[in-house]
Short mmCIF file of C-alpha atoms and ligand atoms in Angstrom, two decimals:
data_model
loop_
_atom_site.label_atom_id
_atom_site.label_comp_id
_atom_site.label_asym_id
_atom_site.label_seq_id
_atom_site.Cartn_x
_atom_site.Cartn_y
_atom_site.Cartn_z
CA MET A 1 47.21 -5.42 7.23
CA ALA A 2 50.41 -4.25 8.15
CA LYS A 3 52.76 -1.44 8.01
CA LEU A 4 56.32 -2.63 6.63
CA THR A 5 59.75 -1.21 7.60
CA ILE A 6 61.29 0.61 4.92
CA LEU A 7 65.30 0.20 4.54
CA GLU A 8 67.08 3.36 3.95
CA PHE A 9 70.50 4.18 2.28
CA PRO A 10 73.50 3.06 2.32
CA ASP A 11 71.65 0.08 4.18
CA PRO A 12 73.78 -2.97 1.89
CA ARG A 13 70.14 -5.29 1.73
CA LEU A 14 69.34 -2.24 -0.94
CA ARG A 15 72.00 -3.44 -3.16
CA THR A 16 70.28 -7.36 -3.48
CA ARG A 17 69.49 -8.06 -6.85
CA ALA A 18 65.69 -9.37 -6.53
CA LYS A 19 64.55 -12.72 -7.67
CA PRO A 20 61.37 -13.54 -10.17
CA VAL A 21 58.88 -14.00 -8.37
CA GLU A 22 57.42 -17.80 -9.12
CA ARG A 23 54.12 -18.22 -7.75
CA VAL A 24 51.15 -15.34 -7.40
CA ASP A 25 49.35 -16.42 -4.35
CA ALA A 26 47.20 -15.16 -1.45
CA ASP A 27 50.76 -14.58 0.50
CA LEU A 28 52.10 -12.48 -2.21
CA ARG A 29 48.66 -10.63 -2.53
CA ARG A 30 48.66 -9.91 1.28
CA LEU A 31 52.43 -8.71 0.65
CA ILE A 32 51.58 -6.04 -1.90
CA ASP A 33 48.63 -4.45 0.01
CA ASP A 34 50.95 -4.18 3.06
CA MET A 35 53.30 -2.55 0.85
CA PHE A 36 50.57 -0.20 -0.42
CA GLU A 37 49.62 0.62 3.12
CA THR A 38 53.40 1.22 3.85
CA MET A 39 53.34 3.71 0.50
CA TYR A 40 50.23 5.78 1.45
CA ALA A 41 51.51 6.08 5.07
CA ALA A 42 55.15 7.23 3.95
CA PRO A 43 53.60 9.14 1.81
CA GLY A 44 54.88 8.24 -1.67
CA ILE A 45 53.80 7.29 -5.17
CA GLY A 46 55.71 4.09 -5.32
CA LEU A 47 57.47 1.15 -3.47
CA ALA A 48 59.90 -1.77 -4.63
CA ALA A 49 59.87 -4.91 -2.57
CA SER A 50 63.16 -4.55 -1.82
CA GLN A 51 62.93 -1.65 0.11
CA VAL A 52 60.62 -3.74 2.77
CA ASP A 53 63.70 -6.63 2.50
CA VAL A 54 61.53 -8.66 0.46
CA HIS A 55 63.96 -9.45 -2.78
CA LEU A 56 61.55 -10.79 -5.17
CA ARG A 57 60.88 -8.90 -8.50
CA PHE A 58 57.71 -7.01 -7.58
CA MET A 59 56.53 -3.31 -6.78
CA VAL A 60 53.22 -1.30 -6.07
CA ILE A 61 52.82 2.24 -7.29
CA ASP A 62 49.89 4.92 -7.31
CA VAL A 63 50.32 8.32 -9.26
CA SER A 64 46.89 9.55 -8.79
CA GLU A 65 46.14 12.67 -6.96
CA THR A 66 43.31 10.66 -5.49
CA LYS A 67 45.50 7.64 -4.41
CA ASP A 68 42.63 5.35 -5.76
CA GLN A 69 44.33 4.01 -8.69
CA GLN A 70 46.61 1.06 -7.48
CA LEU A 71 48.95 -0.48 -9.95
CA ASP A 72 50.87 -3.31 -9.27
CA PHE A 73 53.52 -5.20 -11.22
CA ILE A 74 55.68 -8.92 -10.76
CA ASN A 75 58.40 -9.47 -12.80
CA PRO A 76 58.13 -6.24 -14.81
CA GLU A 77 59.89 -5.72 -17.99
CA ILE A 78 60.48 -3.06 -20.07
CA VAL A 79 59.78 -4.13 -23.77
CA ALA A 80 59.99 -0.43 -25.69
CA HIS A 81 61.63 2.72 -24.84
CA GLU A 82 62.02 6.35 -26.28
CA GLY A 83 62.88 9.57 -25.55
CA VAL A 84 64.58 11.04 -22.49
CA GLN A 85 63.10 13.57 -19.62
CA THR A 86 64.44 14.77 -16.39
CA CYS A 87 62.57 14.59 -13.26
CA GLN A 88 63.39 15.79 -9.72
CA GLU A 89 63.42 12.09 -8.18
CA GLY A 90 62.98 11.61 -4.08
CA CYS A 91 63.34 8.09 -2.45
CA LEU A 92 61.47 6.87 0.48
CA SER A 93 64.80 5.02 0.98
CA ILE A 94 66.41 8.40 1.10
CA PRO A 95 64.59 10.62 2.88
CA GLY A 96 64.90 14.58 2.16
CA ILE A 97 67.16 13.97 -0.75
CA TYR A 98 66.03 15.12 -4.02
CA ALA A 99 68.19 15.08 -7.20
CA ASP A 100 67.56 15.00 -11.44
CA VAL A 101 67.67 11.90 -12.87
CA LYS A 102 67.35 11.42 -16.87
CA ARG A 103 64.98 8.48 -17.83
CA HIS A 104 63.32 7.21 -20.63
CA GLU A 105 60.20 9.73 -21.73
CA ARG A 106 58.13 6.56 -22.69
CA ILE A 107 58.01 3.13 -21.76
CA ALA A 108 56.30 -0.21 -22.58
CA VAL A 109 56.10 -2.24 -19.63
CA ARG A 110 55.16 -5.97 -19.34
CA ALA A 111 54.32 -7.65 -15.94
CA LEU A 112 51.92 -9.65 -14.27
CA ASP A 113 48.66 -8.28 -12.12
CA ARG A 114 47.90 -9.69 -8.82
CA ASP A 115 45.78 -12.68 -9.98
CA GLY A 116 49.12 -13.69 -12.22
CA ASN A 117 47.60 -12.33 -15.59
CA PRO A 118 50.25 -11.10 -17.82
CA PHE A 119 49.37 -7.40 -18.95
CA GLU A 120 51.41 -4.51 -20.87
CA ILE A 121 50.83 -1.03 -20.76
CA GLN A 122 52.35 2.28 -21.83
CA ALA A 123 53.78 4.81 -19.71
CA ASP A 124 55.04 8.51 -19.70
CA GLY A 125 55.67 11.50 -17.41
CA LEU A 126 55.51 10.57 -13.76
CA LEU A 127 54.27 6.92 -13.98
CA ALA A 128 57.03 5.91 -16.56
CA VAL A 129 59.85 7.92 -13.77
CA CYS A 130 58.31 5.72 -11.11
CA ILE A 131 58.19 2.40 -12.68
CA GLN A 132 62.07 2.72 -13.95
CA HIS A 133 62.97 3.92 -10.32
CA GLU A 134 61.04 1.26 -9.07
CA MET A 135 62.64 -1.48 -11.47
CA ASP A 136 66.04 0.27 -10.43
CA HIS A 137 65.21 -0.80 -6.78
CA LEU A 138 64.58 -4.59 -8.09
CA ASP A 139 68.27 -4.64 -9.56
CA GLY A 140 69.68 -3.14 -6.14
CA LYS A 141 70.26 0.32 -7.70
CA VAL A 142 69.08 3.84 -5.91
CA PHE A 143 68.79 7.02 -7.94
CA VAL A 144 71.91 8.27 -6.13
CA ASP A 145 73.97 6.15 -7.85
CA TYR A 146 73.23 8.18 -11.33
CA LEU A 147 74.95 11.22 -9.18
CA SER A 148 78.65 11.61 -8.99
CA PRO A 149 80.70 10.23 -6.03
CA LEU A 150 81.01 13.31 -4.93
CA LYS A 151 77.43 14.27 -4.97
CA ARG A 152 76.75 10.87 -3.36
CA GLU A 153 79.22 11.37 -0.53
CA GLN A 154 77.36 14.50 0.37
CA VAL A 155 74.19 12.66 0.48
CA ARG A 156 75.30 10.11 2.49
CA LYS A 157 76.80 13.09 4.95
CA LYS A 158 73.53 15.12 4.82
CA LEU A 159 71.79 11.67 5.60
CA ASP A 160 73.81 11.28 8.79
CA LYS A 161 73.47 15.11 10.24
CA GLN A 162 69.26 14.57 9.65
CA ARG A 163 69.54 11.33 11.71
CA ARG A 164 71.98 12.68 14.56
CA ALA A 165 69.54 15.63 14.73
CA ALA A 166 66.45 13.03 14.66
CA ALA A 167 68.33 10.92 17.34
CA ALA A 168 69.02 14.14 19.53
O1 GNR B 1 57.34 8.60 -3.50
C1 GNR B 1 58.10 8.52 -4.30
N1 GNR B 1 58.03 10.04 -5.41
C2 GNR B 1 59.09 9.87 -6.16
C3 GNR B 1 59.01 11.36 -7.08
C4 GNR B 1 59.87 11.31 -8.03
C5 GNR B 1 60.70 10.32 -8.78
C6 GNR B 1 60.62 9.00 -8.23
C7 GNR B 1 59.48 8.92 -6.80
S1 GNR B 1 59.71 7.49 -6.14
C8 GNR B 1 59.55 7.75 -4.65
C9 GNR B 1 59.03 6.06 -3.65
C10 GNR B 1 60.05 5.38 -3.89
O2 GNR B 1 61.00 5.36 -3.14
N2 GNR B 1 60.21 4.50 -4.62
O3 GNR B 1 61.06 3.42 -4.45
NI1 NI B 2 62.88 4.56 -4.28
#
């Protein structure tokens, strides 16, 4: 197992649109394991491959309190959605920044699991938010894209300031 480096906003590599996974094999499973290790260490509740500079469509999630409910999604697709919810989001690629984002309240998601078997789940609440947040990463999007240009500029400045303070 290995901890991976998480790209940080505004790194242009976070803007890459990830390509479908063509083969679910041992190499992919190793990457998934490394992403779980990276996510738990951060700590976070989800991690998209894009964030570790792998531009393929898969992501890992664990929203449980006990950190023992690993979910992995390969080539995920939202096949149905209803309602709207607003949640304060954070992102491991945008450390220390939190903002309200509007998402679908309930979703149905189809994906492949780590053995390459198709499955479908219904999700609501935080799990639904997290799935949508990770799928945005696979499309090269981050949650601050939903903020106004002024707010986004403030985020960029705050991150710069945090980085200067950390380097000093
Ligand atoms: O750890 C994370 N917490 C979180 C909280 C609210 C909404 C979304 C998230 S996802 C985030 C991890 C991350 O950046 N995944 O891409
Ligand atoms: Ni994120």
